[in-house]
Amino acid sequence: MSHPTGAADARFPAHPFDPFDDDKLHEECGVFGVIGLTDAANFVALGLHALQHRGQEAGGIVAHHPDHGFNSARRFGYVRDNFTSHKVMETLPGPLAIGHVRYSTTGSKGNTAIRDVQPFFGEFAMGGAAIAHNGNIVNAEELRRELIGRGSIFQSSSDSECIIHLMARSYQKTIPERMKDALRRVEGAFSIVAMTRTKLIGVRDALGVRPLVLGRLGEGWVLSSETCALDIIGAEYVRDVEPGEMVVINGTGIESYMPFEPRKPRSCIFEHVYFSRPDSILGGRSVYETRRQIGVELAREAPVDADLVCPVPDSGTPAAIGFSQESGIPYAMGIIRNQYMGRTFIEPTEQIRNMGVRLKLNVNRALIRDKRVILVDDSVVRGTTSRKIKEMILDAGAAEVHFRIASPPTAWPCFYGVDTPEREKLLASTMSEEEMRAHLHVDSLRFISLDGLYRAVGEAKGRNTHAPQYCDACFTGDYPVRPTDMAAKGFEFCKEPAE
């Protein structure tokens, strides 16, 4: 489906009765790139399909063929609805391609224009280049004002376009060197997949907040946000791109550079809790096993007498399994998810809108009746979904409802590529754990401790308060990169970033 530049896709809004739209931390974005394979764009489409959980708003692919040059396709909606068409894919020939799936974290949220959809392309003196970005540039507004003042003309509302303009103004002789120049001006969190006519480029910021992995498929190379996308095309995982590393891949092999001042890495801990797919390997650890271990830690920290442990599907499932195994309380599917409830459902009437969460989740009444139920979920953001689920469980005849949450209380917004509500809309920013329990009207509510979460990701001694091992700003307010644009707007930070 084509859309005029500047027009949002009316068929693909944030769905008004999707209970997870306003009560979850939304995925960032996903990036994928391939070099050295015939019809590389087909592999990119498959990779983006595996990364769909990281962004469902829009997607794009840019490919290069030695005879046909650069070609691109950008579409609203799911990968499966756009990039499985032979008519579309035949417009993207060549052995080199990159792609991006988007959930908007900056720019026109919920009103995305086609011009905001990545990858972005630029024509330079030494040839064209395309770039796809996962993360957030926290000084983008400052850079944009500077660049516009110097004559740059922006085509999108995305912070990622700043990188293209900074590259255009660099005096370096090659595109990789121009990219290094540009990224040294950029603050924030980013994993980047880019391409020239002959090279595939991958970069992670100095802290390594957002993930990026390197894979091999035959004579070709692959860059991906997660390992699960390597699996779908049969590629072999080689290694993570290191924090602060730039890899440049061409027909002869890989060159590695470290263009940034070295810093102690602090990757995003919430990738382990929620964002990454459970079948991915993140930082050498199984995401599924980490989430199961979170459940184990929760059972140790917050035991409760009950009859059943039930996940809030699907993100609470591994933690619920771990809680059940550690506590000895039976695991059960007390809530069933309607797998066919998509965003392109019928236009909602007021009656349907009031059904809310019931359109997506249904209680297994025969199982729940007269039982003391432990519900395990990945997070509580606004608390609206938690209240609705609790009401459904009680309506089904449960005797007691106990919430166990597989992350610490989310009390601070993320500025590194995750769409979070404003701080005052985060339940944990204004309430204690007991106040949240009373607000949700449940028999008990417990979150995993910060140290418990760190133990679950393999840090046996918990969090190092003097030098935290991960970015956990959404829980602590300890921002490892000070968000320049937000500071200029008067955002009140709780502390200086840890060194």
Short mmCIF file of C-alpha atoms in Angstrom, two decimals:
data_model
loop_
_atom_site.label_atom_id
_atom_site.label_comp_id
_atom_site.label_asym_id
_atom_site.label_seq_id
_atom_site.Cartn_x
_atom_site.Cartn_y
_atom_site.Cartn_z
CA MET A 1 0.00 0.00 0.00
CA SER A 2 1.35 3.41 -0.91
CA HIS A 3 0.95 6.50 1.23
CA PRO A 4 1.48 10.12 0.36
CA THR A 5 4.47 11.71 2.03
CA GLY A 6 3.40 13.20 5.33
CA ALA A 7 0.24 11.13 5.70
CA ALA A 8 -0.07 8.75 8.60
CA ASP A 9 -1.46 5.28 7.93
CA ALA A 10 -5.04 5.41 9.20
CA ARG A 11 -5.35 1.63 9.08
CA PHE A 12 -2.44 1.11 11.47
CA PRO A 13 -2.95 3.29 14.56
CA ALA A 14 -2.06 2.42 18.11
CA HIS A 15 -5.15 0.30 18.60
CA PRO A 16 -7.65 1.91 20.97
CA PHE A 17 -8.54 -1.35 22.65
CA ASP A 18 -5.13 -3.00 22.64
CA PRO A 19 -4.48 -3.20 26.39
CA PHE A 20 -0.76 -3.32 25.87
CA ASP A 21 -0.50 -0.13 23.81
CA ASP A 22 -0.48 2.32 26.71
CA ASP A 23 0.57 0.08 29.58
CA LYS A 24 3.83 -1.44 28.41
CA LEU A 25 7.27 -0.11 27.69
CA HIS A 26 7.23 -0.23 23.92
CA GLU A 27 9.94 -1.92 21.91
CA GLU A 28 12.65 0.25 20.44
CA CYS A 29 13.41 -0.74 16.84
CA GLY A 30 15.12 -3.59 15.03
CA VAL A 31 17.91 -3.47 12.46
CA PHE A 32 19.21 -6.13 10.08
CA GLY A 33 21.76 -6.15 7.27
CA VAL A 34 23.23 -8.67 4.80
CA ILE A 35 26.21 -8.60 2.44
CA GLY A 36 27.52 -11.21 0.02
CA LEU A 37 24.31 -13.12 -0.68
CA THR A 38 22.24 -13.18 -3.86
CA ASP A 39 18.97 -11.28 -3.38
CA ALA A 40 20.10 -10.00 0.01
CA ALA A 41 16.82 -8.11 0.50
CA ASN A 42 14.93 -11.40 0.78
CA PHE A 43 17.14 -12.40 3.71
CA VAL A 44 16.65 -8.95 5.24
CA ALA A 45 12.87 -9.34 5.00
CA LEU A 46 13.09 -12.66 6.85
CA GLY A 47 15.34 -11.12 9.49
CA LEU A 48 12.96 -8.20 9.99
CA HIS A 49 10.09 -10.65 10.37
CA ALA A 50 11.97 -12.27 13.26
CA LEU A 51 12.53 -8.80 14.77
CA GLN A 52 8.90 -7.71 14.39
CA HIS A 53 8.46 -7.66 18.18
CA ARG A 54 10.85 -4.70 18.30
CA GLY A 55 8.64 -2.49 16.14
CA GLN A 56 5.27 -3.02 14.47
CA GLU A 57 4.55 0.46 13.15
CA ALA A 58 6.50 0.42 9.89
CA GLY A 59 9.46 -1.13 8.10
CA GLY A 60 11.87 -0.41 5.29
CA ILE A 61 14.60 -2.02 3.19
CA VAL A 62 17.35 -0.46 1.08
CA ALA A 63 19.31 -2.67 -1.35
CA HIS A 64 22.17 -2.09 -3.76
CA HIS A 65 22.92 -3.82 -7.06
CA PRO A 66 26.10 -3.04 -9.05
CA ASP A 67 24.06 -2.48 -12.23
CA HIS A 68 20.89 -0.95 -10.80
CA GLY A 69 22.26 1.13 -7.93
CA PHE A 70 20.32 1.80 -4.72
CA ASN A 71 16.64 0.96 -4.39
CA SER A 72 14.36 1.24 -1.38
CA ALA A 73 10.90 0.27 -0.18
CA ARG A 74 9.25 1.67 2.93
CA ARG A 75 5.84 0.61 4.18
CA PHE A 76 3.50 0.96 7.15
CA GLY A 77 2.47 -2.17 8.99
CA TYR A 78 3.86 -5.65 9.46
CA VAL A 79 6.73 -7.15 7.51
CA ARG A 80 4.55 -10.10 6.49
CA ASP A 81 2.01 -7.77 4.90
CA ASN A 82 4.54 -5.84 2.83
CA PHE A 83 7.81 -7.64 2.21
CA THR A 84 6.51 -11.06 1.23
CA SER A 85 5.22 -9.68 -2.08
CA HIS A 86 7.24 -10.75 -5.12
CA LYS A 87 6.29 -7.47 -6.78
CA VAL A 88 7.92 -5.51 -3.96
CA MET A 89 10.97 -7.71 -3.49
CA GLU A 90 11.91 -7.76 -7.17
CA THR A 91 12.44 -3.99 -6.91
CA LEU A 92 15.21 -4.63 -4.35
CA PRO A 93 17.89 -6.63 -6.22
CA GLY A 94 21.50 -7.04 -5.25
CA PRO A 95 23.91 -8.76 -2.83
CA LEU A 96 23.80 -5.98 -0.20
CA ALA A 97 20.80 -4.74 1.79
CA ILE A 98 19.80 -3.33 5.17
CA GLY A 99 16.42 -3.03 6.87
CA HIS A 100 14.62 -1.55 9.84
CA VAL A 101 11.39 -2.15 11.79
CA ARG A 102 10.10 0.88 13.61
CA TYR A 103 8.31 1.80 16.75
CA SER A 104 8.52 5.59 16.97
CA THR A 105 10.38 6.86 20.02
CA THR A 106 11.01 10.37 18.70
CA GLY A 107 9.38 12.52 16.08
CA SER A 108 5.66 12.24 15.40
CA LYS A 109 4.66 9.43 17.75
CA GLY A 110 1.46 7.72 16.69
CA ASN A 111 1.31 9.89 13.56
CA THR A 112 4.24 8.55 11.60
CA ALA A 113 4.84 9.88 8.11
CA ILE A 114 6.37 7.67 5.45
CA ARG A 115 9.36 10.01 5.36
CA ASP A 116 10.13 9.03 8.99
CA VAL A 117 10.47 5.34 8.10
CA GLN A 118 14.05 4.06 7.96
CA PRO A 119 16.54 3.24 6.50
CA PHE A 120 17.51 6.78 5.50
CA PHE A 121 19.52 7.32 2.33
CA GLY A 122 21.97 10.06 1.39
CA GLU A 123 24.02 10.78 -1.73
CA PHE A 124 27.58 11.90 -0.98
CA ALA A 125 30.49 12.95 -3.18
CA MET A 126 31.97 9.47 -2.92
CA GLY A 127 28.64 7.67 -3.47
CA GLY A 128 25.40 6.86 -1.72
CA ALA A 129 24.91 5.47 1.77
CA ALA A 130 21.92 4.24 3.76
CA ILE A 131 21.58 4.03 7.53
CA ALA A 132 19.21 2.35 9.99
CA HIS A 133 19.31 3.16 13.69
CA ASN A 134 18.02 1.53 16.88
CA GLY A 135 18.13 3.75 19.92
CA ASN A 136 17.83 7.43 20.68
CA ILE A 137 20.05 10.46 20.21
CA VAL A 138 19.64 12.53 23.37
CA ASN A 139 21.16 15.70 21.87
CA ALA A 140 19.22 15.46 18.58
CA GLU A 141 17.30 18.70 19.05
CA GLU A 142 20.49 20.61 19.76
CA LEU A 143 22.17 19.06 16.70
CA ARG A 144 19.14 19.73 14.51
CA ARG A 145 19.08 23.43 15.44
CA GLU A 146 22.80 23.69 14.68
CA LEU A 147 22.52 21.88 11.35
CA ILE A 148 19.49 23.84 10.18
CA GLY A 149 21.32 27.02 11.11
CA ARG A 150 24.17 25.91 8.85
CA GLY A 151 21.87 25.22 5.91
CA SER A 152 20.79 21.58 6.30
CA ILE A 153 17.28 20.74 5.11
CA PHE A 154 15.60 17.92 7.07
CA GLN A 155 13.10 15.58 5.45
CA SER A 156 11.88 13.72 8.56
CA SER A 157 11.14 14.21 12.24
CA SER A 158 13.46 11.35 13.22
CA ASP A 159 16.57 11.97 15.29
CA SER A 160 18.41 9.45 13.09
CA GLU A 161 18.50 11.88 10.17
CA CYS A 162 20.99 14.02 12.10
CA ILE A 163 23.62 11.35 11.43
CA ILE A 164 23.18 11.67 7.65
CA HIS A 165 23.57 15.47 7.81
CA LEU A 166 26.62 15.23 10.06
CA MET A 167 28.17 12.77 7.61
CA ALA A 168 27.45 15.12 4.70
CA ARG A 169 29.34 17.92 6.46
CA SER A 170 32.39 15.83 7.33
CA TYR A 171 35.63 16.45 5.42
CA GLN A 172 36.74 12.80 5.65
CA LYS A 173 37.45 10.96 2.40
CA THR A 174 35.45 7.75 2.93
CA ILE A 175 31.94 7.07 4.17
CA PRO A 176 33.08 4.93 7.15
CA GLU A 177 35.39 7.77 8.23
CA ARG A 178 32.56 10.27 7.81
CA MET A 179 30.34 8.07 9.94
CA LYS A 180 32.98 7.99 12.68
CA ASP A 181 33.12 11.78 12.51
CA ALA A 182 29.35 12.06 12.77
CA LEU A 183 28.90 9.60 15.60
CA ARG A 184 31.49 11.35 17.76
CA ARG A 185 29.09 14.31 17.81
CA VAL A 186 26.13 12.15 18.80
CA GLU A 187 25.13 11.47 22.41
CA GLY A 188 22.83 8.69 23.54
CA ALA A 189 22.29 5.04 22.74
CA PHE A 190 22.51 3.54 19.29
CA SER A 191 23.08 0.42 17.31
CA ILE A 192 23.49 1.22 13.64
CA VAL A 193 23.45 -0.86 10.48
CA ALA A 194 24.56 1.09 7.39
CA MET A 195 25.66 0.38 3.83
CA THR A 196 27.58 1.93 0.99
CA ARG A 197 27.78 0.56 -2.56
CA THR A 198 30.27 -2.10 -1.44
CA LYS A 199 30.29 -2.20 2.38
CA LEU A 200 28.05 -3.24 5.26
CA ILE A 201 28.74 -1.27 8.44
CA GLY A 202 27.69 -1.93 12.03
CA VAL A 203 28.24 0.35 15.04
CA ARG A 204 27.37 0.30 18.75
CA ASP A 205 27.63 3.26 21.07
CA ALA A 206 30.41 3.29 23.65
CA LEU A 207 28.17 1.93 26.42
CA GLY A 208 26.62 -0.78 24.23
CA VAL A 209 23.13 0.10 25.49
CA ARG A 210 21.36 -1.36 22.44
CA PRO A 211 22.31 -4.84 21.13
CA LEU A 212 23.93 -5.77 17.80
CA VAL A 213 25.30 -9.16 16.72
CA LEU A 214 27.40 -10.45 13.83
CA GLY A 215 26.56 -13.65 11.95
CA ARG A 216 27.83 -15.69 8.99
CA LEU A 217 25.85 -17.42 6.26
CA GLY A 218 27.95 -19.19 3.64
CA GLU A 219 30.17 -16.54 2.06
CA GLY A 220 27.91 -13.77 3.35
CA TRP A 221 27.83 -11.74 6.56
CA VAL A 222 24.86 -10.63 8.64
CA LEU A 223 24.27 -7.89 11.23
CA SER A 224 21.21 -8.11 13.47
CA SER A 225 19.66 -6.65 16.61
CA GLU A 226 19.16 -10.18 17.97
CA THR A 227 20.35 -13.72 17.41
CA CYS A 228 16.80 -15.01 16.82
CA ALA A 229 16.87 -13.24 13.44
CA LEU A 230 20.06 -15.11 12.51
CA ASP A 231 18.27 -18.37 13.24
CA ILE A 232 15.42 -17.68 10.82
CA ILE A 233 17.79 -17.47 7.82
CA GLY A 234 20.10 -20.25 9.03
CA ALA A 235 23.03 -17.96 9.81
CA GLU A 236 25.67 -18.85 12.38
CA TYR A 237 26.18 -16.49 15.32
CA VAL A 238 29.80 -15.29 15.29
CA ARG A 239 29.94 -12.72 18.09
CA ASP A 240 28.45 -9.55 19.51
CA VAL A 241 29.58 -6.27 18.03
CA GLU A 242 31.45 -4.84 21.01
CA PRO A 243 30.34 -1.66 22.79
CA GLY A 244 32.03 1.25 21.04
CA GLU A 245 32.99 -0.87 18.02
CA MET A 246 32.51 -0.20 14.31
CA VAL A 247 32.73 -3.17 11.95
CA VAL A 248 33.16 -2.57 8.21
CA ILE A 249 32.46 -5.62 6.03
CA ASN A 250 33.28 -5.90 2.34
CA GLY A 251 34.11 -8.67 -0.12
CA THR A 252 37.48 -9.35 1.49
CA GLY A 253 36.52 -9.58 5.15
CA ILE A 254 35.87 -7.53 8.28
CA GLU A 255 37.72 -4.50 9.59
CA SER A 256 37.16 -3.46 13.21
CA TYR A 257 37.58 0.04 14.64
CA MET A 258 37.04 1.60 18.06
CA PRO A 259 36.19 5.22 17.20
CA PHE A 260 34.97 6.36 20.63
CA GLU A 261 36.62 7.08 23.94
CA PRO A 262 36.48 3.79 25.89
CA ARG A 263 33.86 3.55 28.64
CA LYS A 264 32.69 0.80 30.95
CA PRO A 265 29.83 -0.93 29.07
CA ARG A 266 26.29 -0.64 30.42
CA SER A 267 23.89 -2.50 28.14
CA CYS A 268 20.14 -2.20 28.74
CA ILE A 269 19.00 -4.60 31.46
CA PHE A 270 15.39 -4.38 30.29
CA GLU A 271 16.40 -6.21 27.12
CA HIS A 272 16.73 -9.26 29.39
CA VAL A 273 13.38 -8.62 31.09
CA TYR A 274 11.12 -7.85 28.13
CA PHE A 275 12.42 -6.47 24.84
CA SER A 276 14.47 -9.32 23.40
CA ARG A 277 12.80 -12.49 22.24
CA PRO A 278 13.19 -15.39 24.71
CA ASP A 279 14.91 -17.52 22.05
CA SER A 280 17.71 -14.96 21.60
CA ILE A 281 21.17 -15.03 23.16
CA LEU A 282 22.03 -11.66 24.70
CA GLY A 283 25.54 -10.90 25.91
CA GLY A 284 26.29 -14.63 25.90
CA ARG A 285 23.22 -15.46 28.03
CA SER A 286 19.99 -17.18 27.05
CA VAL A 287 17.19 -14.64 27.41
CA TYR A 288 14.76 -17.44 28.28
CA GLU A 289 17.03 -18.78 31.01
CA THR A 290 17.51 -15.30 32.47
CA ARG A 291 13.75 -14.77 32.62
CA ARG A 292 13.22 -18.17 34.19
CA GLN A 293 15.87 -17.29 36.76
CA ILE A 294 14.08 -14.01 37.49
CA GLY A 295 11.09 -16.16 38.50
CA VAL A 296 13.33 -18.26 40.72
CA GLU A 297 14.65 -15.13 42.46
CA LEU A 298 11.09 -13.80 42.85
CA ALA A 299 9.97 -17.02 44.52
CA ARG A 300 12.87 -16.75 46.97
CA GLU A 301 12.34 -13.07 47.69
CA ALA A 302 8.53 -12.98 47.82
CA PRO A 303 7.01 -16.38 48.64
CA VAL A 304 3.26 -16.68 49.16
CA ASP A 305 0.87 -19.55 49.87
CA ALA A 306 -1.19 -20.17 46.76
CA ASP A 307 -2.64 -22.89 44.55
CA LEU A 308 -1.52 -21.82 41.06
CA VAL A 309 1.21 -19.80 39.35
CA CYS A 310 -0.16 -18.22 36.17
CA PRO A 311 1.70 -16.03 33.67
CA VAL A 312 0.26 -12.92 32.10
CA PRO A 313 0.93 -14.01 28.50
CA ASP A 314 3.21 -13.99 26.80
CA SER A 315 6.01 -11.99 28.39
CA GLY A 316 5.41 -13.29 31.90
CA THR A 317 5.64 -16.97 30.94
CA PRO A 318 9.35 -17.81 31.55
CA ALA A 319 9.36 -16.04 34.93
CA ALA A 320 6.17 -17.85 35.94
CA ILE A 321 7.81 -21.17 35.06
CA GLY A 322 10.82 -20.29 37.23
CA PHE A 323 8.56 -19.17 40.11
CA SER A 324 6.62 -22.44 39.92
CA GLN A 325 9.77 -24.58 39.81
CA GLU A 326 11.33 -22.84 42.80
CA SER A 327 8.17 -22.59 44.91
CA GLY A 328 6.71 -26.00 44.10
CA ILE A 329 3.35 -24.37 43.34
CA PRO A 330 1.83 -25.79 40.13
CA TYR A 331 2.18 -23.78 36.92
CA ALA A 332 -1.04 -23.30 34.97
CA MET A 333 -2.34 -21.38 31.99
CA GLY A 334 -4.96 -19.41 33.88
CA ILE A 335 -5.10 -16.73 31.19
CA ILE A 336 -5.37 -17.57 27.49
CA ARG A 337 -4.28 -15.09 24.85
CA ASN A 338 -6.17 -14.72 21.58
CA GLN A 339 -3.32 -15.08 19.11
CA TYR A 340 -5.41 -13.69 16.25
CA MET A 341 -6.24 -10.39 17.88
CA GLY A 342 -4.35 -8.03 15.59
CA ARG A 343 -4.15 -4.28 15.32
CA THR A 344 -6.19 -4.36 12.09
CA PHE A 345 -9.30 -5.67 13.84
CA ILE A 346 -12.74 -4.10 13.30
CA GLU A 347 -13.25 -0.40 13.84
CA PRO A 348 -14.18 -0.22 17.54
CA THR A 349 -17.58 0.88 18.73
CA GLU A 350 -17.86 2.26 22.26
CA GLN A 351 -19.21 -1.10 23.41
CA ILE A 352 -16.23 -2.96 21.95
CA ARG A 353 -13.82 -0.36 23.34
CA ASN A 354 -15.20 -1.00 26.83
CA MET A 355 -14.40 -4.69 26.48
CA GLY A 356 -10.76 -3.65 26.60
CA VAL A 357 -8.42 -6.38 27.72
CA ARG A 358 -11.02 -9.14 27.28
CA LEU A 359 -10.60 -8.97 23.52
CA LYS A 360 -7.01 -10.08 23.88
CA LEU A 361 -6.95 -12.15 27.07
CA ASN A 362 -9.49 -14.54 28.52
CA VAL A 363 -9.54 -16.31 31.86
CA ASN A 364 -9.60 -20.10 32.04
CA ARG A 365 -12.58 -20.13 34.42
CA ALA A 366 -12.68 -23.84 35.14
CA LEU A 367 -9.07 -23.70 36.30
CA ILE A 368 -9.23 -20.44 38.28
CA ARG A 369 -12.44 -20.87 40.28
CA ASP A 370 -11.88 -20.96 44.07
CA LYS A 371 -8.10 -20.91 43.63
CA ARG A 372 -5.47 -18.65 45.20
CA VAL A 373 -3.67 -17.38 42.12
CA ILE A 374 -0.20 -15.90 41.68
CA LEU A 375 -0.06 -13.80 38.51
CA VAL A 376 3.44 -13.22 37.10
CA ASP A 377 3.95 -10.28 34.74
CA ASP A 378 7.05 -8.59 33.34
CA SER A 379 6.31 -5.05 34.54
CA VAL A 380 3.79 -2.55 35.85
CA VAL A 381 3.88 0.78 34.00
CA ARG A 382 0.61 2.70 34.42
CA GLY A 383 -1.18 -0.15 36.18
CA THR A 384 -4.29 0.00 34.01
CA THR A 385 -3.85 -3.44 32.47
CA SER A 386 -2.95 -5.01 35.83
CA ARG A 387 -6.23 -3.77 37.32
CA LYS A 388 -8.27 -5.13 34.41
CA ILE A 389 -6.58 -8.54 34.59
CA LYS A 390 -7.13 -8.69 38.33
CA GLU A 391 -10.83 -7.94 37.84
CA MET A 392 -11.09 -10.69 35.24
CA ILE A 393 -9.48 -13.20 37.59
CA LEU A 394 -11.82 -12.28 40.45
CA ASP A 395 -14.86 -12.36 38.12
CA ALA A 396 -13.86 -15.92 37.24
CA GLY A 397 -14.15 -16.88 40.90
CA ALA A 398 -10.57 -16.75 42.17
CA ALA A 399 -10.27 -16.74 45.96
CA GLU A 400 -7.13 -14.56 46.06
CA VAL A 401 -4.96 -12.68 43.55
CA HIS A 402 -1.25 -12.11 44.16
CA PHE A 403 0.91 -10.20 41.68
CA ARG A 404 4.61 -10.97 41.27
CA ILE A 405 6.47 -8.66 38.88
CA ALA A 406 9.61 -9.78 37.02
CA SER A 407 11.26 -6.33 37.15
CA PRO A 408 11.78 -3.65 39.76
CA PRO A 409 9.26 -0.76 39.83
CA THR A 410 9.51 1.36 36.66
CA ALA A 411 9.77 4.87 38.09
CA TRP A 412 11.76 6.79 35.45
CA PRO A 413 11.34 7.27 31.69
CA CYS A 414 13.86 5.86 29.23
CA PHE A 415 15.58 8.33 26.90
CA TYR A 416 17.65 5.74 25.03
CA GLY A 417 15.21 4.43 22.46
CA VAL A 418 12.29 3.06 24.47
CA ASP A 419 8.93 4.79 24.41
CA THR A 420 7.91 5.33 28.03
CA PRO A 421 5.13 7.48 29.46
CA GLU A 422 5.94 10.79 31.13
CA ARG A 423 7.29 10.28 34.62
CA GLU A 424 4.14 11.41 36.42
CA LYS A 425 2.17 8.70 34.56
CA LEU A 426 4.42 5.92 35.84
CA LEU A 427 2.70 4.33 38.83
CA ALA A 428 5.95 3.70 40.68
CA SER A 429 7.03 7.35 40.43
CA THR A 430 4.31 8.44 42.87
CA MET A 431 3.48 5.30 44.90
CA SER A 432 5.27 2.89 47.19
CA GLU A 433 4.89 -0.85 46.66
CA GLU A 434 2.16 -1.01 49.31
CA GLU A 435 0.35 1.97 47.81
CA MET A 436 0.46 0.26 44.41
CA ARG A 437 -0.96 -2.91 45.96
CA ALA A 438 -3.86 -0.92 47.43
CA HIS A 439 -4.36 0.91 44.12
CA LEU A 440 -4.55 -2.39 42.21
CA HIS A 441 -6.78 -3.98 44.91
CA VAL A 442 -4.81 -7.23 45.04
CA ASP A 443 -4.03 -9.44 48.03
CA SER A 444 -0.29 -8.92 47.61
CA LEU A 445 2.11 -7.26 45.19
CA ARG A 446 5.86 -7.76 45.06
CA PHE A 447 8.48 -6.70 42.54
CA ILE A 448 11.84 -8.39 42.14
CA SER A 449 14.55 -6.39 43.87
CA LEU A 450 17.21 -4.64 41.83
CA ASP A 451 19.86 -6.96 43.28
CA GLY A 452 17.63 -9.96 42.52
CA LEU A 453 17.36 -8.88 38.90
CA TYR A 454 21.14 -8.49 38.68
CA ARG A 455 21.62 -11.95 40.17
CA ALA A 456 19.25 -13.35 37.55
CA VAL A 457 21.36 -11.88 34.72
CA GLY A 458 24.48 -13.49 36.18
CA GLU A 459 25.84 -10.89 38.62
CA ALA A 460 26.13 -13.06 41.72
CA LYS A 461 26.83 -10.11 44.05
CA GLY A 462 24.00 -8.02 42.67
CA ARG A 463 24.27 -4.45 41.47
CA ASN A 464 27.53 -2.57 41.93
CA THR A 465 26.20 0.76 43.18
CA HIS A 466 29.50 2.55 42.45
CA ALA A 467 29.84 1.19 38.91
CA PRO A 468 26.54 -0.39 37.75
CA GLN A 469 27.03 -3.22 35.28
CA TYR A 470 23.91 -2.37 33.23
CA CYS A 471 21.83 0.62 32.25
CA ASP A 472 18.93 0.47 34.70
CA ALA A 473 17.81 4.11 34.52
CA CYS A 474 14.12 3.17 34.18
CA PHE A 475 14.32 1.68 37.69
CA THR A 476 16.88 3.94 39.39
CA GLY A 477 16.95 7.27 37.54
CA ASP A 478 20.71 6.76 37.14
CA TYR A 479 21.19 7.86 33.51
CA PRO A 480 24.62 6.84 32.18
CA VAL A 481 24.42 9.45 29.39
CA ARG A 482 22.85 12.69 30.52
CA PRO A 483 19.91 13.44 28.17
CA THR A 484 20.95 16.88 26.93
CA ASP A 485 17.67 17.78 25.23
CA MET A 486 15.59 16.80 28.27
CA ALA A 487 17.90 18.68 30.62
CA ALA A 488 17.39 21.79 28.49
CA LYS A 489 13.63 21.37 28.95
CA GLY A 490 14.02 21.30 32.74
CA PHE A 491 13.63 17.56 33.40
CA GLU A 492 14.58 16.88 37.02
CA PHE A 493 17.15 14.11 37.42
CA CYS A 494 17.63 12.29 40.68
CA LYS A 495 21.42 12.06 40.56
CA GLU A 496 24.50 12.50 38.45
CA PRO A 497 25.33 9.57 36.15
CA ALA A 498 27.55 6.91 37.69
CA GLU A 499 31.11 6.93 36.43
#
